[in-house]
Each structure stands twice: as C-alpha cells, then as structure tokens.
CSV table of C-alpha atoms and ligand atoms in Angstrom, one decimal:
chain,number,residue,atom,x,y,z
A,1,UNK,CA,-2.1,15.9,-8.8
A,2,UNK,CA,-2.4,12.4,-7.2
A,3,UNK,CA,-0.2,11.4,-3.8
A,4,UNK,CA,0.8,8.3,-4.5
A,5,UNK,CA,1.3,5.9,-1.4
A,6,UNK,CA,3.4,3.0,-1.6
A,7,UNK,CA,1.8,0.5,0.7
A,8,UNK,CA,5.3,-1.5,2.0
A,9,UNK,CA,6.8,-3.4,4.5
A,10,UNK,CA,9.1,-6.6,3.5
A,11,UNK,CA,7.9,-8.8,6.3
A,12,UNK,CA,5.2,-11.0,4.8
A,13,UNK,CA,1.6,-11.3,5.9
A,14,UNK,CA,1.6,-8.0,7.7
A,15,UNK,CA,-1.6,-6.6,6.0
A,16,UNK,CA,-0.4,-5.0,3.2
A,17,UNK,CA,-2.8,-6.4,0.4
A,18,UNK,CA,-5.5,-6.2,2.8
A,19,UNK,CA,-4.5,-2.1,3.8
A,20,UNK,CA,-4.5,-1.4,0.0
A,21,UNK,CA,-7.6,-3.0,-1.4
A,22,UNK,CA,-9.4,-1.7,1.6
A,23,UNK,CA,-7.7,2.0,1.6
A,24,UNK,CA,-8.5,2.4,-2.0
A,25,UNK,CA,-12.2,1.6,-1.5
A,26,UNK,CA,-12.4,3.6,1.3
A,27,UNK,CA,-11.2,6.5,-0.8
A,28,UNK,CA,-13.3,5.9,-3.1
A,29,UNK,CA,-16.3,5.4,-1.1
A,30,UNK,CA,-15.2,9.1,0.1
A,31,UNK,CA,-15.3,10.3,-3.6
A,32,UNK,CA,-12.1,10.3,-4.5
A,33,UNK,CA,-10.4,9.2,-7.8
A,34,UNK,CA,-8.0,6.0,-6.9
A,35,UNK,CA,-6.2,4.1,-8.7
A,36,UNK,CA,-4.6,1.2,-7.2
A,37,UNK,CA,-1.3,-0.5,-8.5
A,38,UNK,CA,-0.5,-4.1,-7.3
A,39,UNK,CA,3.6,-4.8,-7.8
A,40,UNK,CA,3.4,-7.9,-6.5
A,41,UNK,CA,3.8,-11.4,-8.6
A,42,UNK,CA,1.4,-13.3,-5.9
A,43,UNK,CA,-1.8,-10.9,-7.6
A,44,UNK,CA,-3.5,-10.8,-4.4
A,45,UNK,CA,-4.4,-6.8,-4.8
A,46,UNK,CA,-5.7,-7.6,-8.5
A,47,UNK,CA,-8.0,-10.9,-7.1
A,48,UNK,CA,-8.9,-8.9,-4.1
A,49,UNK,CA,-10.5,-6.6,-6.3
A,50,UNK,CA,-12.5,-9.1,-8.4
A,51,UNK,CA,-10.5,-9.1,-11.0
A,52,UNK,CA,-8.6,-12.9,-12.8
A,53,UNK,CA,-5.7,-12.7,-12.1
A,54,UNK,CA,-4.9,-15.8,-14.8
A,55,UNK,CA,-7.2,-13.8,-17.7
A,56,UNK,CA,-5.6,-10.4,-17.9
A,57,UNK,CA,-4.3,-9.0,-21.1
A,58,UNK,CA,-1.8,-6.6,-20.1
A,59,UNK,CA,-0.7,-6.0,-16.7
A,60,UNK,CA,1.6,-3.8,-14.9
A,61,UNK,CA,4.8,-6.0,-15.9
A,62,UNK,CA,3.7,-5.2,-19.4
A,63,UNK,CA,3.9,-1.4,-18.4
A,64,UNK,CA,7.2,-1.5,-16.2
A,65,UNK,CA,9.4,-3.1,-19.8
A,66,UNK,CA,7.3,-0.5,-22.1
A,67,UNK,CA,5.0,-3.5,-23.9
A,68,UNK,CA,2.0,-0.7,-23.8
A,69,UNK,CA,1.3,1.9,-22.0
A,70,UNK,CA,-0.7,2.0,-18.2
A,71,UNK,CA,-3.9,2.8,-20.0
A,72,UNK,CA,-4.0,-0.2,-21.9
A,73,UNK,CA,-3.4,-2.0,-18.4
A,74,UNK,CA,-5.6,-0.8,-16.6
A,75,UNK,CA,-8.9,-1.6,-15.5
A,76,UNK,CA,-11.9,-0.7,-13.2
A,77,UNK,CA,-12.4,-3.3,-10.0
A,78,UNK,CA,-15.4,-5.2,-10.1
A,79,UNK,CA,-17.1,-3.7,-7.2
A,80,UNK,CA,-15.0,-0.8,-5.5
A,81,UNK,CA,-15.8,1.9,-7.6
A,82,UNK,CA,-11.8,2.3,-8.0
A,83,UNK,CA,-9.0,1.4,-10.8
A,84,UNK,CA,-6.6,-1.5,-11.3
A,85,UNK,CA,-3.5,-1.5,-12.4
A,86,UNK,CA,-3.6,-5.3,-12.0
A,87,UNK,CA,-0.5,-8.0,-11.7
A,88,UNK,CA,0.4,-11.9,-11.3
A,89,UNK,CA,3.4,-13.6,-12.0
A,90,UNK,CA,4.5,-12.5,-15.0
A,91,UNK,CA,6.1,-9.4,-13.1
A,92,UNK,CA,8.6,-12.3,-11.6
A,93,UNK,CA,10.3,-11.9,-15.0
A,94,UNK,CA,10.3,-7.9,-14.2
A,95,UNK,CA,12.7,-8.5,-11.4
A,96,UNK,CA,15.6,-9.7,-13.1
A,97,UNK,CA,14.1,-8.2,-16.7
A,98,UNK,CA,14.7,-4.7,-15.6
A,99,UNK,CA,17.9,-5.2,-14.4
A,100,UNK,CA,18.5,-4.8,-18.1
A,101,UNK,CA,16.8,-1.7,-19.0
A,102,UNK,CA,17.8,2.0,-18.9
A,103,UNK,CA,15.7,4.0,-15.6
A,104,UNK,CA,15.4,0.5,-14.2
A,105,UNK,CA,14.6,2.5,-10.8
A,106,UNK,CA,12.7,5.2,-12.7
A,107,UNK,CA,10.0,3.0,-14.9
A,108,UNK,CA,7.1,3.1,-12.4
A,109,UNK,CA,7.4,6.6,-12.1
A,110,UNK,CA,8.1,7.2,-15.7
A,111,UNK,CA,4.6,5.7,-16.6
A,112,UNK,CA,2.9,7.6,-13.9
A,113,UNK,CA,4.0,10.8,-15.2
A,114,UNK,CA,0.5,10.9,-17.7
A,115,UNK,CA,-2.0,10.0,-15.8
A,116,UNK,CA,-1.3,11.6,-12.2
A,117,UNK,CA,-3.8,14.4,-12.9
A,118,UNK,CA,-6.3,11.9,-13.5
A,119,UNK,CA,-6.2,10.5,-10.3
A,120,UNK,CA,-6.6,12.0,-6.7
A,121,UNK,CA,-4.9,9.2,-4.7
A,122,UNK,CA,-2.5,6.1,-6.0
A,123,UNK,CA,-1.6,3.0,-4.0
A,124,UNK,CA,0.9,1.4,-4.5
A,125,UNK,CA,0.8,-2.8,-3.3
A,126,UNK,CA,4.6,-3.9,-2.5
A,127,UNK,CA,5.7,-7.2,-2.3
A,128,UNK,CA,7.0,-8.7,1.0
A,129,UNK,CA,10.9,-8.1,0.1
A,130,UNK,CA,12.7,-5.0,-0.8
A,131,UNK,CA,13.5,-6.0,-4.6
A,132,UNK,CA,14.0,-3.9,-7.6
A,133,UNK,CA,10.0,-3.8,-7.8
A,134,UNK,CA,9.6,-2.3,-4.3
A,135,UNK,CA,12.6,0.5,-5.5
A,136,UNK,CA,10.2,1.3,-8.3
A,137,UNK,CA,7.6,1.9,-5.9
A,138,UNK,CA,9.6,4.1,-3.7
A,139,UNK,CA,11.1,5.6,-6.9
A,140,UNK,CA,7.4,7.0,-7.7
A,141,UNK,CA,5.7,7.3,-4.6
A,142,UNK,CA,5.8,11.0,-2.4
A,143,UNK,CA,5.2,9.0,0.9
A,144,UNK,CA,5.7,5.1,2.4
A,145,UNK,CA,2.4,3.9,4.6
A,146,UNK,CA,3.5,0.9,6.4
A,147,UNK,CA,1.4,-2.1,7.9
A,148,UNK,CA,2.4,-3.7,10.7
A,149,UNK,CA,1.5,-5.7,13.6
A,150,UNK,CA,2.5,-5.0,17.1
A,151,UNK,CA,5.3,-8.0,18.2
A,152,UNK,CA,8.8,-7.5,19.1
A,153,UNK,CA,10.1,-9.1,16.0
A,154,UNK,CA,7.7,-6.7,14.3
A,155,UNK,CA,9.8,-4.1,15.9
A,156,UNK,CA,13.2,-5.4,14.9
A,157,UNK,CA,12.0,-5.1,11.2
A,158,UNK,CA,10.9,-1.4,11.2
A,159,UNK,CA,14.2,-0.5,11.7
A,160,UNK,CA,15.6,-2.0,8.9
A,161,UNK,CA,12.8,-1.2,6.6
A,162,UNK,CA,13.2,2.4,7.7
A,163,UNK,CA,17.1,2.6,6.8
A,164,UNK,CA,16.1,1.3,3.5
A,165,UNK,CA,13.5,3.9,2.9
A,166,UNK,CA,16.4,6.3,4.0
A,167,UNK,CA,19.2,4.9,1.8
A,168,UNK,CA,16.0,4.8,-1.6
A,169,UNK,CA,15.2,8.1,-0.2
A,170,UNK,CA,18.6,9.8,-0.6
A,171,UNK,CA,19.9,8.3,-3.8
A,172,UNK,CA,16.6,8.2,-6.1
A,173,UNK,CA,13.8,10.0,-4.4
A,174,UNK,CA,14.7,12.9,-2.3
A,175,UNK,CA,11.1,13.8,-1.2
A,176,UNK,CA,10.2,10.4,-0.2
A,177,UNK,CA,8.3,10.2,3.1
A,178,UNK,CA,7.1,8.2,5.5
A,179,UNK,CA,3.4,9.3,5.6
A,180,UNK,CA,2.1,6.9,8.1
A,181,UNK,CA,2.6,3.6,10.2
A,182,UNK,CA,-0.3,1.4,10.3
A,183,UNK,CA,-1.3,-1.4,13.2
A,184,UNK,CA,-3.2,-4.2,11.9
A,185,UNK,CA,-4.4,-7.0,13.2
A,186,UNK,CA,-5.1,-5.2,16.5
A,187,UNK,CA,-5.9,-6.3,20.4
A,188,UNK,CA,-5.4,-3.9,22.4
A,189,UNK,CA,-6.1,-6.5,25.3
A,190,UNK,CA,-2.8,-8.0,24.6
A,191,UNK,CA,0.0,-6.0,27.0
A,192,UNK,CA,2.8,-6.4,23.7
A,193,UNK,CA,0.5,-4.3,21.5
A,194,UNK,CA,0.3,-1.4,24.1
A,195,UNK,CA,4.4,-1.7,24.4
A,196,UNK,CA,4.6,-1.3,20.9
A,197,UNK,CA,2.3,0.9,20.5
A,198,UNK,CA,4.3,3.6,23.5
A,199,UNK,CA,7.4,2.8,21.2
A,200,UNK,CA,6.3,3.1,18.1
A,201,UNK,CA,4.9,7.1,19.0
A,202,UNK,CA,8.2,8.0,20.8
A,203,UNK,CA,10.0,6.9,17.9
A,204,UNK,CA,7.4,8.0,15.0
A,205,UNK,CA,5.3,10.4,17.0
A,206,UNK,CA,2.4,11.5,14.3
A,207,UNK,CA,3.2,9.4,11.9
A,208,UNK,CA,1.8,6.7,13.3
A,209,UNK,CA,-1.8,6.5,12.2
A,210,UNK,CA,-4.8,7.2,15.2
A,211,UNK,CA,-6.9,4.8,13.7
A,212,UNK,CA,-6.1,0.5,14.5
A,213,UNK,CA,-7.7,-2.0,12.2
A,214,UNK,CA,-8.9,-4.4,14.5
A,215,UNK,CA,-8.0,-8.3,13.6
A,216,UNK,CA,-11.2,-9.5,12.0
A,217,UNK,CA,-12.8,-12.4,9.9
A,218,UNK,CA,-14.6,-10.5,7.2
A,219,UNK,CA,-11.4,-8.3,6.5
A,220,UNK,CA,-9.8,-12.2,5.6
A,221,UNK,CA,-12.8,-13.6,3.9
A,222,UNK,CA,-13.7,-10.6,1.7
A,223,UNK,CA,-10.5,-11.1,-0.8
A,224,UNK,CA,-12.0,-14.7,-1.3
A,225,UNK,CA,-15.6,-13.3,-2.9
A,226,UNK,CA,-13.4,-10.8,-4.7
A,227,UNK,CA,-14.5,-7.8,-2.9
A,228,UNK,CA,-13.3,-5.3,-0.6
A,229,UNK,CA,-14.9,-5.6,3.1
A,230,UNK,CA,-16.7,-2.2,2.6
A,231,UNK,CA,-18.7,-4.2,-0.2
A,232,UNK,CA,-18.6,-7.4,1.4
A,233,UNK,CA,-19.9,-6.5,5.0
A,234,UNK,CA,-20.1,-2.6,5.4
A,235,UNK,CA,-21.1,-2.9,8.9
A,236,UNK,CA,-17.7,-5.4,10.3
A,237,UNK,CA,-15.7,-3.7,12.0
A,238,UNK,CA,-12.8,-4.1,9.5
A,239,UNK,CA,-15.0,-2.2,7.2
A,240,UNK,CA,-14.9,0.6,9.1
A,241,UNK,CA,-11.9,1.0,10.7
A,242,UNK,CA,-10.2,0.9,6.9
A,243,UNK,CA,-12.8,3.8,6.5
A,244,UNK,CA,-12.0,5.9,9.3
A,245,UNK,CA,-8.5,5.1,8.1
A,246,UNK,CA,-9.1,6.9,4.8
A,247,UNK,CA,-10.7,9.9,6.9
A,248,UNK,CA,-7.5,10.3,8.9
A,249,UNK,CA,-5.7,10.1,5.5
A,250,UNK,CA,-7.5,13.0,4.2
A,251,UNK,CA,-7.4,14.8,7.3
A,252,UNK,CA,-3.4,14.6,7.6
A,253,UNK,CA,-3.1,15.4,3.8
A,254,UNK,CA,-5.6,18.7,4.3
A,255,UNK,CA,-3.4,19.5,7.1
A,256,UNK,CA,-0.7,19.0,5.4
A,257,UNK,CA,0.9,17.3,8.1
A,258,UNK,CA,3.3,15.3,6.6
A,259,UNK,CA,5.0,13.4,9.0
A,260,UNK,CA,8.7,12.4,9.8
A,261,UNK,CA,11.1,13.8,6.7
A,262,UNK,CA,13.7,11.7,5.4
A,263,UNK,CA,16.9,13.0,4.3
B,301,ATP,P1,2.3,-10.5,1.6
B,301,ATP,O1,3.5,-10.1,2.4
B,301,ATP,O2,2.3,-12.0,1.4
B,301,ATP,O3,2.0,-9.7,0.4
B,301,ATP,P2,0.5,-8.9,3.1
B,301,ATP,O4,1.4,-8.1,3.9
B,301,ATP,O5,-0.1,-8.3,1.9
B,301,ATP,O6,1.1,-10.3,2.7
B,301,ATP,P3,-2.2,-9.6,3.6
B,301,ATP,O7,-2.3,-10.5,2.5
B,301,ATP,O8,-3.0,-8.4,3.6
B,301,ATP,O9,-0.7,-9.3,4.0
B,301,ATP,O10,-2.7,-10.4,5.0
B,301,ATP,C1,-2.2,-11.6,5.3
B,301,ATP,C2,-3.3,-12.5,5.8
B,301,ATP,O11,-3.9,-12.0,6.9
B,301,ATP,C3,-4.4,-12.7,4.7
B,301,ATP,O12,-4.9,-14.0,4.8
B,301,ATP,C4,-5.5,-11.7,5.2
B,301,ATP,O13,-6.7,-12.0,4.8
B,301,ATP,C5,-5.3,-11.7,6.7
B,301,ATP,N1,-5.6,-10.4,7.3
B,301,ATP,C6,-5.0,-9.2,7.0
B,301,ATP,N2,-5.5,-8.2,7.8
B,301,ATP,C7,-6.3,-8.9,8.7
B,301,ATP,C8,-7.2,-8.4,9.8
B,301,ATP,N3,-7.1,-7.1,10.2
B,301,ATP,N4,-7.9,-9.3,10.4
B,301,ATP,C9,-8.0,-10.6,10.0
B,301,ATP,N5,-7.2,-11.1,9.0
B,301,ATP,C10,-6.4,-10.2,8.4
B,302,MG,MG1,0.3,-8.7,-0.2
C-alpha cells in the first residue's frame, strides 16, 4: 500500500515543486513505484516532468469532479522513470467547482482508493495557499513533508501551517502526520540558517529531515529542459542531496519512525 506524502507549505517559492519532482525521481531511481500528483493550477510539477502542460487530455481536475477516472489521467514522465498525475489551470475552476459537490474534502482520496496498491510512494504537489485543493491533499495523504527555507519570516509561517495541519487533522483525517520538515535552499555559512535550524529540532525534533538541499543552479535550470536534476546533471549537488533525501525517507519509513503525531 502506497504512503502518500503531501508535499505543502502555503508560503510560495519555498521549494515545493522542486522537493516533489526531485523526491519522486529519487524514489524511483531507488526502485520504487511513484506516482506523483501535481494540485496546483500553475502546472509546474507536470512541466517539470516533461510533460505540456497546454496539450493534456485529462488532468487531475478532470479526476477531482468525476470527468474520468485517474487512470485515464495519468501518464508516465518523460524522463524520471515515474507517473504523472499532471495539472494546469483548469483545476482553478476546481476551487470554487467543488465547493458544489458531495465529499468535496474526500475526492482526492476517493480516487486514490484503486490504485494505492499499485504504487509504493505518492506525492502529492500543493499549491502555495491552504485552499480547498490543499484540504484534498491532506484529506488523502498519511503524512505532510514541508519545504522550507531557514528566515525568520519562514519561522512565523510554520506555525500557522502547523495549526492548520492540526485543525485538517482532527476534523477530516485523524492519522495525518507530519512526516518530515525539509530545508531548502541551504547555506549553512549564513548564522540565520543555524538559528533556525537549533529551533526548528527543539520544536520538531526527528522530524526534521538530516539531509539539507543545498541552494543550487541546476536544481533551478533542470525544470526548464523538462527534467528532474538527477537526469539533467546526476553529479550537482542538488542531484544528490534530493537522493540522499529519498534514502532518509526510506530509512524513517523502515523504521517506522513516524515523527510528531497530531491529534
Ligand atoms: P510555488 O509556491 O509557487 O508553488 P514552490 O514552493 O513550489 O513554489 P519551487 O517552484 O520549487 O517552489 O521553487 C521556487 C524557485 O526556486 C524556482 O525557480 C526553483 O527553480 C528555485 N529553486 C528551488 N529550490 C532550489 C534550490 N535548492 N536551489 C536553487 N534554486 C531552487
Ligand atoms: Mg510549486
């Protein structure tokens, strides 16, 4: 049975897009069976991973109001050896659209319910707000991996992203965790980061992932050839951090060390 990871945080630009695309072809690369979703109308996930974001037939807004099903939506990444559940901005008309539907919380969920056998890991790519679409992907995920970079302000938004995992948590999805935070775009040279960093372990202790994806240029000029940075440059550094980030990933999940509990 798949975990499925929502990858979230509704501060923009925090390396969400990036985290996912890369996880999944880490994952991959590791032989596992992924499937990534991307829920956000900007369709970076779904470009990242080679795919047009203005050609698609079906796409996950198509799933979410019951036009077909997630098979029909889906497709295989052009080079990360993992699937797409692809998006762009149709699924703007999904935020309001449904409002107006019965399980409007549920529908993600609901359509993973088939194929989660299928699948060893499923990542979830929230938008940069905490809308109706990031409820679906708390709704269906077992555990939250947040992005974020190491500023005060950065800081400031945790907690509120937290209390809203917490409130999701306790009315829709009681076994909703969060399974790791994430520091990207990483200098450990600068004295914030290493502030952050002492706050974020006395507050999250385990949770917060060993492994730091360094800032780096191929991580931001891989989504532009359509490729992942394991496939674009496998020797950057980006490249392998977002792999030894998929090692700790299975590591935790073999130890079954599933960090802080929400309830
Ligand atoms: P949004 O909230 O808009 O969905 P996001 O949280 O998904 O944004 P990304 O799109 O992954 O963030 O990253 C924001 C920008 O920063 C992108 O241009 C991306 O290429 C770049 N970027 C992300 N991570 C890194 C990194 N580690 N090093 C250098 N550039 C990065
Ligand atoms: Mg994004």
């Amino acid at each position: 049975m798949a975990k499925v990871f929502a990858i979230a945080n509704q501060k923009g630009g925090v390396g969400k897009t990036t985290s996912c695309v890369n996880l999944a072809a880490s994952l991959a690369t590791l032989q596992r069976r992924v499937l990534l979703i991307d829920l956000d109308p900007q369709g970076n996930a779904t470009s990242g991973s080679g795919v047009d974001k203005l050609a698609l037939e079906h796409s996950v807004y198509d799933v979410l109001v019951g036009n077909c099903d997630l098979a029909a939506a889906m497709q295989a990444s052009e080079h990360g050896r993992y699937q797409l559940l692809p998006a762009n901005r149709d699924l703007t008309a999904a935020e309001v659209g449904l409002l107006e539907l019965p399980n409007k919380e549920q529908r993600l969920r609901q359509a993973l319910g088939p194929i989660r056998d299928s699948y060893d890991f499923i990542l979830i790519d929230c938008p940069p707000a905490l809308s109706m679409l990031t409820v679906n992907a708390l709704v269906a995920a077992d555990g939250v991996i947040i992005p974020m970079q190491c500023e005060y302000y950065a800081l400031e938004g945790l907690s509120d992203l937290v209390n809203s995992i917490q409130r999701i948590g306790s009315l829709l999805n009681p076994n909703l965790k969060i399974e790791g935070i994430l520091r990207t775009m990483y200098d450990a040279r600068v004295g914030l980061t290493n502030d952050v960093t002492a706050q974020l372990r006395q507050h999250f202790g385990d949770t917060l992932y060993e492994t730091t994806i360094p800032r780096n240029v191929r991580l931001a000029e891989a989504p532009s050839h359509g490729m992942p940075a394991l496939v674009y440059d496998k020797a950057s550094r980006g490249a392998k951090a977002y792999l030894e980030l998929a090692k700790e990933v299975l590591v935790r999940q073999r130890r079954g060390q599933r960090a802080t509990t929400i309830a």
